[in-house]
mmCIF file with all atom_site columns, C-alpha atoms in Angstrom:
data_model
loop_
_atom_site.group_PDB
_atom_site.id
_atom_site.type_symbol
_atom_site.label_atom_id
_atom_site.label_alt_id
_atom_site.label_comp_id
_atom_site.label_asym_id
_atom_site.label_entity_id
_atom_site.label_seq_id
_atom_site.pdbx_PDB_ins_code
_atom_site.Cartn_x
_atom_site.Cartn_y
_atom_site.Cartn_z
_atom_site.occupancy
_atom_site.B_iso_or_equiv
_atom_site.pdbx_formal_charge
_atom_site.auth_seq_id
_atom_site.auth_comp_id
_atom_site.auth_asym_id
_atom_site.auth_atom_id
_atom_site.pdbx_PDB_model_num
ATOM 1   C CA . UNK A 1 1   ? 124.523 92.837  105.086 1.00 61.00 ? 20  UNK A CA 1
ATOM 2   C CA . UNK A 1 2   ? 121.984 93.301  103.084 1.00 75.00 ? 21  UNK A CA 1
ATOM 3   C CA . UNK A 1 3   ? 119.195 96.232  103.893 1.00 92.00 ? 22  UNK A CA 1
ATOM 4   C CA . UNK A 1 4   ? 116.322 94.436  103.779 1.00 95.00 ? 23  UNK A CA 1
ATOM 5   C CA . UNK A 1 5   ? 115.198 90.604  102.871 1.00 96.00 ? 24  UNK A CA 1
ATOM 6   C CA . UNK A 1 6   ? 112.334 88.651  101.858 1.00 97.00 ? 25  UNK A CA 1
ATOM 7   C CA . UNK A 1 7   ? 111.499 85.638  103.360 1.00 97.00 ? 26  UNK A CA 1
ATOM 8   C CA . UNK A 1 8   ? 108.592 83.358  102.131 1.00 97.00 ? 27  UNK A CA 1
ATOM 9   C CA . UNK A 1 9   ? 107.180 81.819  105.072 1.00 96.00 ? 28  UNK A CA 1
ATOM 10  C CA . UNK A 1 10  ? 105.191 78.938  103.838 1.00 95.00 ? 29  UNK A CA 1
ATOM 11  C CA . UNK A 1 11  ? 102.587 76.362  105.057 1.00 91.00 ? 30  UNK A CA 1
ATOM 12  C CA . UNK A 1 12  ? 101.393 74.971  102.105 1.00 92.00 ? 31  UNK A CA 1
ATOM 13  C CA . UNK A 1 13  ? 100.380 71.756  101.728 1.00 92.00 ? 32  UNK A CA 1
ATOM 14  C CA . UNK A 1 14  ? 100.166 69.500  98.361  1.00 94.00 ? 33  UNK A CA 1
ATOM 15  C CA . UNK A 1 15  ? 100.167 66.284  96.650  1.00 93.00 ? 34  UNK A CA 1
ATOM 16  C CA . UNK A 1 16  ? 102.926 64.820  95.424  1.00 94.00 ? 35  UNK A CA 1
ATOM 17  C CA . UNK A 1 17  ? 101.620 65.850  91.916  1.00 93.00 ? 36  UNK A CA 1
ATOM 18  C CA . UNK A 1 18  ? 101.946 69.516  93.539  1.00 91.00 ? 37  UNK A CA 1
ATOM 19  C CA . UNK A 1 19  ? 98.704  69.773  91.773  1.00 92.00 ? 38  UNK A CA 1
ATOM 20  C CA . UNK A 1 20  ? 96.143  70.074  94.967  1.00 94.00 ? 39  UNK A CA 1
ATOM 21  C CA . UNK A 1 21  ? 96.363  70.653  97.842  1.00 94.00 ? 40  UNK A CA 1
ATOM 22  C CA . UNK A 1 22  ? 96.365  74.122  99.896  1.00 93.00 ? 41  UNK A CA 1
ATOM 23  C CA . UNK A 1 23  ? 99.268  76.756  98.748  1.00 94.00 ? 42  UNK A CA 1
ATOM 24  C CA . UNK A 1 24  ? 99.939  79.487  101.560 1.00 93.00 ? 43  UNK A CA 1
ATOM 25  C CA . UNK A 1 25  ? 102.847 81.301  101.676 1.00 95.00 ? 44  UNK A CA 1
ATOM 26  C CA . UNK A 1 26  ? 103.666 84.955  102.623 1.00 96.00 ? 45  UNK A CA 1
ATOM 27  C CA . UNK A 1 27  ? 106.854 87.104  101.801 1.00 98.00 ? 46  UNK A CA 1
ATOM 28  C CA . UNK A 1 28  ? 107.684 88.998  104.670 1.00 98.00 ? 47  UNK A CA 1
ATOM 29  C CA . UNK A 1 29  ? 110.242 91.989  104.630 1.00 97.00 ? 48  UNK A CA 1
ATOM 30  C CA . UNK A 1 30  ? 112.256 92.374  107.295 1.00 96.00 ? 49  UNK A CA 1
ATOM 31  C CA . UNK A 1 31  ? 114.872 95.283  107.742 1.00 96.00 ? 50  UNK A CA 1
ATOM 32  C CA . UNK A 1 32  ? 118.507 94.735  109.158 1.00 93.00 ? 51  UNK A CA 1
ATOM 33  C CA . UNK A 1 33  ? 117.692 94.274  112.703 1.00 89.00 ? 52  UNK A CA 1
ATOM 34  C CA . UNK A 1 34  ? 120.753 95.848  113.586 1.00 91.00 ? 53  UNK A CA 1
ATOM 35  C CA . UNK A 1 35  ? 119.910 99.673  113.089 1.00 92.00 ? 54  UNK A CA 1
ATOM 36  C CA . UNK A 1 36  ? 117.055 100.807 114.722 1.00 94.00 ? 55  UNK A CA 1
ATOM 37  C CA . UNK A 1 37  ? 115.541 103.218 112.816 1.00 95.00 ? 56  UNK A CA 1
ATOM 38  C CA . UNK A 1 38  ? 113.444 99.850  111.772 1.00 95.00 ? 57  UNK A CA 1
ATOM 39  C CA . UNK A 1 39  ? 112.633 98.384  114.896 1.00 95.00 ? 58  UNK A CA 1
ATOM 40  C CA . UNK A 1 40  ? 109.058 100.302 114.061 1.00 95.00 ? 59  UNK A CA 1
ATOM 41  C CA . UNK A 1 41  ? 109.055 98.919  110.600 1.00 96.00 ? 60  UNK A CA 1
ATOM 42  C CA . UNK A 1 42  ? 109.527 95.703  111.829 1.00 96.00 ? 61  UNK A CA 1
ATOM 43  C CA . UNK A 1 43  ? 107.111 95.110  113.824 1.00 96.00 ? 62  UNK A CA 1
ATOM 44  C CA . UNK A 1 44  ? 104.476 96.767  111.333 1.00 96.00 ? 63  UNK A CA 1
ATOM 45  C CA . UNK A 1 45  ? 105.469 94.634  109.063 1.00 96.00 ? 64  UNK A CA 1
ATOM 46  C CA . UNK A 1 46  ? 105.635 91.601  111.528 1.00 97.00 ? 65  UNK A CA 1
ATOM 47  C CA . UNK A 1 47  ? 102.146 92.168  112.241 1.00 96.00 ? 66  UNK A CA 1
ATOM 48  C CA . UNK A 1 48  ? 100.514 91.813  109.181 1.00 94.00 ? 67  UNK A CA 1
ATOM 49  C CA . UNK A 1 49  ? 102.242 89.004  108.714 1.00 95.00 ? 68  UNK A CA 1
ATOM 50  C CA . UNK A 1 50  ? 100.216 87.435  112.440 1.00 94.00 ? 69  UNK A CA 1
ATOM 51  C CA . UNK A 1 51  ? 97.035  88.876  110.501 1.00 91.00 ? 70  UNK A CA 1
ATOM 52  C CA . UNK A 1 52  ? 97.662  86.332  108.055 1.00 90.00 ? 71  UNK A CA 1
ATOM 53  C CA . UNK A 1 53  ? 98.610  83.830  110.145 1.00 88.00 ? 72  UNK A CA 1
ATOM 54  C CA . UNK A 1 54  ? 95.540  84.193  112.167 1.00 86.00 ? 73  UNK A CA 1
ATOM 55  C CA . UNK A 1 55  ? 93.412  84.152  109.211 1.00 81.00 ? 74  UNK A CA 1
ATOM 56  C CA . UNK A 1 56  ? 94.503  81.042  108.282 1.00 77.00 ? 75  UNK A CA 1
ATOM 57  C CA . UNK A 1 57  ? 95.500  79.142  110.946 1.00 68.00 ? 76  UNK A CA 1
ATOM 58  C CA . UNK A 1 58  ? 97.875  76.035  110.185 1.00 59.00 ? 77  UNK A CA 1
ATOM 59  C CA . UNK A 1 59  ? 95.475  73.673  111.554 1.00 65.00 ? 78  UNK A CA 1
ATOM 60  C CA . UNK A 1 60  ? 93.318  74.802  108.980 1.00 75.00 ? 79  UNK A CA 1
ATOM 61  C CA . UNK A 1 61  ? 95.245  73.793  106.054 1.00 81.00 ? 80  UNK A CA 1
ATOM 62  C CA . UNK A 1 62  ? 95.017  70.120  107.047 1.00 78.00 ? 81  UNK A CA 1
ATOM 63  C CA . UNK A 1 63  ? 91.069  70.776  106.283 1.00 81.00 ? 82  UNK A CA 1
ATOM 64  C CA . UNK A 1 64  ? 91.228  72.719  103.623 1.00 86.00 ? 83  UNK A CA 1
ATOM 65  C CA . UNK A 1 65  ? 93.847  70.687  101.926 1.00 88.00 ? 84  UNK A CA 1
ATOM 66  C CA . UNK A 1 66  ? 91.096  67.572  101.970 1.00 88.00 ? 85  UNK A CA 1
ATOM 67  C CA . UNK A 1 67  ? 88.721  69.117  100.171 1.00 89.00 ? 86  UNK A CA 1
ATOM 68  C CA . UNK A 1 68  ? 91.120  70.607  98.044  1.00 92.00 ? 87  UNK A CA 1
ATOM 69  C CA . UNK A 1 69  ? 92.736  67.060  97.106  1.00 90.00 ? 88  UNK A CA 1
ATOM 70  C CA . UNK A 1 70  ? 88.699  65.193  96.892  1.00 91.00 ? 89  UNK A CA 1
ATOM 71  C CA . UNK A 1 71  ? 87.818  68.226  94.711  1.00 91.00 ? 90  UNK A CA 1
ATOM 72  C CA . UNK A 1 72  ? 91.059  67.822  92.458  1.00 93.00 ? 91  UNK A CA 1
ATOM 73  C CA . UNK A 1 73  ? 91.542  71.577  92.836  1.00 93.00 ? 92  UNK A CA 1
ATOM 74  C CA . UNK A 1 74  ? 94.738  73.960  93.900  1.00 94.00 ? 93  UNK A CA 1
ATOM 75  C CA . UNK A 1 75  ? 93.262  76.038  96.879  1.00 93.00 ? 94  UNK A CA 1
ATOM 76  C CA . UNK A 1 76  ? 95.126  79.549  97.674  1.00 93.00 ? 95  UNK A CA 1
ATOM 77  C CA . UNK A 1 77  ? 96.057  81.824  100.303 1.00 92.00 ? 96  UNK A CA 1
ATOM 78  C CA . UNK A 1 78  ? 99.163  83.496  99.336  1.00 95.00 ? 97  UNK A CA 1
ATOM 79  C CA . UNK A 1 79  ? 100.926 86.776  99.172  1.00 96.00 ? 98  UNK A CA 1
ATOM 80  C CA . UNK A 1 80  ? 103.271 87.107  97.443  1.00 98.00 ? 99  UNK A CA 1
ATOM 81  C CA . UNK A 1 81  ? 105.533 90.342  97.620  1.00 98.00 ? 100 UNK A CA 1
ATOM 82  C CA . UNK A 1 82  ? 108.130 91.888  95.626  1.00 97.00 ? 101 UNK A CA 1
ATOM 83  C CA . UNK A 1 83  ? 110.787 95.040  95.087  1.00 96.00 ? 102 UNK A CA 1
ATOM 84  C CA . UNK A 1 84  ? 108.879 97.836  93.087  1.00 96.00 ? 103 UNK A CA 1
ATOM 85  C CA . UNK A 1 85  ? 111.086 100.480 93.122  1.00 96.00 ? 104 UNK A CA 1
ATOM 86  C CA . UNK A 1 86  ? 114.164 101.346 94.802  1.00 95.00 ? 105 UNK A CA 1
ATOM 87  C CA . UNK A 1 87  ? 116.049 104.622 94.980  1.00 95.00 ? 106 UNK A CA 1
ATOM 88  C CA . UNK A 1 88  ? 116.362 107.905 95.590  1.00 94.00 ? 107 UNK A CA 1
ATOM 89  C CA . UNK A 1 89  ? 116.446 106.817 99.634  1.00 94.00 ? 108 UNK A CA 1
ATOM 90  C CA . UNK A 1 90  ? 113.014 105.104 99.165  1.00 95.00 ? 109 UNK A CA 1
ATOM 91  C CA . UNK A 1 91  ? 111.602 101.266 99.028  1.00 96.00 ? 110 UNK A CA 1
ATOM 92  C CA . UNK A 1 92  ? 108.307 100.137 97.118  1.00 97.00 ? 111 UNK A CA 1
ATOM 93  C CA . UNK A 1 93  ? 106.944 96.828  98.095  1.00 97.00 ? 112 UNK A CA 1
ATOM 94  C CA . UNK A 1 94  ? 104.112 94.911  96.225  1.00 97.00 ? 113 UNK A CA 1
ATOM 95  C CA . UNK A 1 95  ? 101.703 92.625  97.580  1.00 97.00 ? 114 UNK A CA 1
ATOM 96  C CA . UNK A 1 96  ? 99.875  90.297  95.028  1.00 97.00 ? 115 UNK A CA 1
ATOM 97  C CA . UNK A 1 97  ? 97.430  88.033  97.400  1.00 95.00 ? 116 UNK A CA 1
ATOM 98  C CA . UNK A 1 98  ? 95.739  85.424  96.237  1.00 95.00 ? 117 UNK A CA 1
ATOM 99  C CA . UNK A 1 99  ? 92.561  83.587  97.286  1.00 91.00 ? 118 UNK A CA 1
ATOM 100 C CA . UNK A 1 100 ? 90.755  80.285  96.223  1.00 92.00 ? 119 UNK A CA 1
ATOM 101 C CA . UNK A 1 101 ? 88.730  77.781  98.038  1.00 86.00 ? 120 UNK A CA 1
ATOM 102 C CA . UNK A 1 102 ? 86.255  76.568  95.691  1.00 83.00 ? 121 UNK A CA 1
ATOM 103 C CA . UNK A 1 103 ? 83.975  79.117  93.952  1.00 82.00 ? 122 UNK A CA 1
ATOM 104 C CA . UNK A 1 104 ? 85.371  83.139  93.201  1.00 83.00 ? 123 UNK A CA 1
ATOM 105 C CA . UNK A 1 105 ? 88.509  83.846  93.432  1.00 90.00 ? 124 UNK A CA 1
ATOM 106 C CA . UNK A 1 106 ? 90.088  87.019  95.122  1.00 92.00 ? 125 UNK A CA 1
ATOM 107 C CA . UNK A 1 107 ? 92.946  88.883  93.258  1.00 94.00 ? 126 UNK A CA 1
ATOM 108 C CA . UNK A 1 108 ? 94.445  92.148  95.589  1.00 94.00 ? 127 UNK A CA 1
ATOM 109 C CA . UNK A 1 109 ? 97.280  94.159  95.654  1.00 95.00 ? 128 UNK A CA 1
ATOM 110 C CA . UNK A 1 110 ? 98.485  96.205  98.294  1.00 94.00 ? 129 UNK A CA 1
ATOM 111 C CA . UNK A 1 111 ? 101.675 98.834  98.335  1.00 95.00 ? 130 UNK A CA 1
ATOM 112 C CA . UNK A 1 112 ? 103.557 100.787 100.405 1.00 95.00 ? 131 UNK A CA 1
ATOM 113 C CA . UNK A 1 113 ? 106.980 102.742 100.153 1.00 97.00 ? 132 UNK A CA 1
ATOM 114 C CA . UNK A 1 114 ? 108.897 102.896 103.064 1.00 96.00 ? 133 UNK A CA 1
ATOM 115 C CA . UNK A 1 115 ? 111.804 105.906 104.154 1.00 95.00 ? 134 UNK A CA 1
ATOM 116 C CA . UNK A 1 116 ? 115.625 104.377 103.706 1.00 94.00 ? 135 UNK A CA 1
ATOM 117 C CA . UNK A 1 117 ? 116.382 107.189 105.818 1.00 93.00 ? 136 UNK A CA 1
ATOM 118 C CA . UNK A 1 118 ? 113.998 107.708 108.648 1.00 94.00 ? 137 UNK A CA 1
ATOM 119 C CA . UNK A 1 119 ? 112.858 103.629 108.621 1.00 94.00 ? 138 UNK A CA 1
ATOM 120 C CA . UNK A 1 120 ? 109.173 104.959 108.382 1.00 95.00 ? 139 UNK A CA 1
ATOM 121 C CA . UNK A 1 121 ? 106.325 104.183 105.792 1.00 95.00 ? 140 UNK A CA 1
ATOM 122 C CA . UNK A 1 122 ? 105.540 107.311 103.640 1.00 95.00 ? 141 UNK A CA 1
ATOM 123 C CA . UNK A 1 123 ? 102.248 108.704 102.964 1.00 91.00 ? 142 UNK A CA 1
ATOM 124 C CA . UNK A 1 124 ? 100.770 109.585 99.636  1.00 89.00 ? 143 UNK A CA 1
ATOM 125 C CA . UNK A 1 125 ? 100.727 113.585 100.666 1.00 90.00 ? 144 UNK A CA 1
ATOM 126 C CA . UNK A 1 126 ? 104.793 112.826 101.110 1.00 91.00 ? 145 UNK A CA 1
ATOM 127 C CA . UNK A 1 127 ? 105.512 111.438 98.384  1.00 90.00 ? 146 UNK A CA 1
ATOM 128 C CA . UNK A 1 128 ? 103.592 114.219 95.927  1.00 89.00 ? 147 UNK A CA 1
ATOM 129 C CA . UNK A 1 129 ? 103.918 116.823 98.175  1.00 86.00 ? 148 UNK A CA 1
ATOM 130 C CA . UNK A 1 130 ? 100.578 118.010 97.706  1.00 88.00 ? 149 UNK A CA 1
ATOM 131 C CA . UNK A 1 131 ? 97.765  118.792 100.306 1.00 90.00 ? 150 UNK A CA 1
ATOM 132 C CA . UNK A 1 132 ? 96.099  115.525 101.898 1.00 87.00 ? 151 UNK A CA 1
ATOM 133 C CA . UNK A 1 133 ? 92.810  117.117 100.558 1.00 89.00 ? 152 UNK A CA 1
ATOM 134 C CA . UNK A 1 134 ? 93.441  118.068 97.229  1.00 90.00 ? 153 UNK A CA 1
ATOM 135 C CA . UNK A 1 135 ? 94.705  114.811 96.522  1.00 90.00 ? 154 UNK A CA 1
ATOM 136 C CA . UNK A 1 136 ? 91.841  112.769 98.159  1.00 89.00 ? 155 UNK A CA 1
ATOM 137 C CA . UNK A 1 137 ? 89.531  115.514 95.521  1.00 90.00 ? 156 UNK A CA 1
ATOM 138 C CA . UNK A 1 138 ? 91.221  114.552 92.749  1.00 91.00 ? 157 UNK A CA 1
ATOM 139 C CA . UNK A 1 139 ? 91.730  110.547 93.155  1.00 90.00 ? 158 UNK A CA 1
ATOM 140 C CA . UNK A 1 140 ? 87.730  110.555 93.981  1.00 89.00 ? 159 UNK A CA 1
ATOM 141 C CA . UNK A 1 141 ? 87.601  112.423 90.322  1.00 91.00 ? 160 UNK A CA 1
ATOM 142 C CA . UNK A 1 142 ? 90.106  109.909 88.639  1.00 92.00 ? 161 UNK A CA 1
ATOM 143 C CA . UNK A 1 143 ? 87.857  107.419 90.315  1.00 90.00 ? 162 UNK A CA 1
ATOM 144 C CA . UNK A 1 144 ? 84.751  108.379 89.458  1.00 90.00 ? 163 UNK A CA 1
ATOM 145 C CA . UNK A 1 145 ? 85.649  108.953 85.514  1.00 92.00 ? 164 UNK A CA 1
ATOM 146 C CA . UNK A 1 146 ? 87.413  105.436 85.302  1.00 91.00 ? 165 UNK A CA 1
ATOM 147 C CA . UNK A 1 147 ? 83.705  104.116 86.699  1.00 90.00 ? 166 UNK A CA 1
ATOM 148 C CA . UNK A 1 148 ? 82.097  106.422 84.443  1.00 90.00 ? 167 UNK A CA 1
ATOM 149 C CA . UNK A 1 149 ? 84.557  105.393 81.004  1.00 93.00 ? 168 UNK A CA 1
ATOM 150 C CA . UNK A 1 150 ? 83.443  100.801 82.407  1.00 91.00 ? 169 UNK A CA 1
ATOM 151 C CA . UNK A 1 151 ? 80.100  101.721 82.068  1.00 91.00 ? 170 UNK A CA 1
ATOM 152 C CA . UNK A 1 152 ? 79.114  101.285 86.257  1.00 89.00 ? 171 UNK A CA 1
ATOM 153 C CA . UNK A 1 153 ? 75.909  103.133 87.369  1.00 88.00 ? 172 UNK A CA 1
ATOM 154 C CA . UNK A 1 154 ? 77.986  106.549 89.192  1.00 84.00 ? 173 UNK A CA 1
ATOM 155 C CA . UNK A 1 155 ? 74.293  106.612 91.727  1.00 84.00 ? 174 UNK A CA 1
ATOM 156 C CA . UNK A 1 156 ? 75.529  103.299 92.972  1.00 83.00 ? 175 UNK A CA 1
ATOM 157 C CA . UNK A 1 157 ? 78.930  104.174 93.749  1.00 80.00 ? 176 UNK A CA 1
ATOM 158 C CA . UNK A 1 158 ? 80.561  106.436 97.123  1.00 78.00 ? 177 UNK A CA 1
ATOM 159 C CA . UNK A 1 159 ? 83.420  107.372 97.883  1.00 76.00 ? 178 UNK A CA 1
#
């Protein structure tokens, strides 16, 4: 069988044209349940899905639907997951979150890497063989450089 799967958990409620309403889904990654090394990661991935469900309860979709339909809008709270990399004993997933409920829209990205040999999340220091403190300092410097290059007031940035 497959080592992992990505299943779309969809509670969307759209009008007959599929243009208005609420698009709400979560792509849940699940590893082979027959392999005990993946029990912990499956629990953690499912817990993240449950947090999504708690944020947007199915009952709330109905109330959002009415507003979206009346306003001729498509509200969104979706988390789409794709495989970003697979090789060298690792698999990496990219989650793209879209949130729009009228007005301001938000788009976020979350990535995670899992060791296929241990079934555990990999940290950035593990992936780079770098010291965590040095890595943190380097990332801060990069972030500040990007902010400065984009015209941000560095005195307002705290990282």
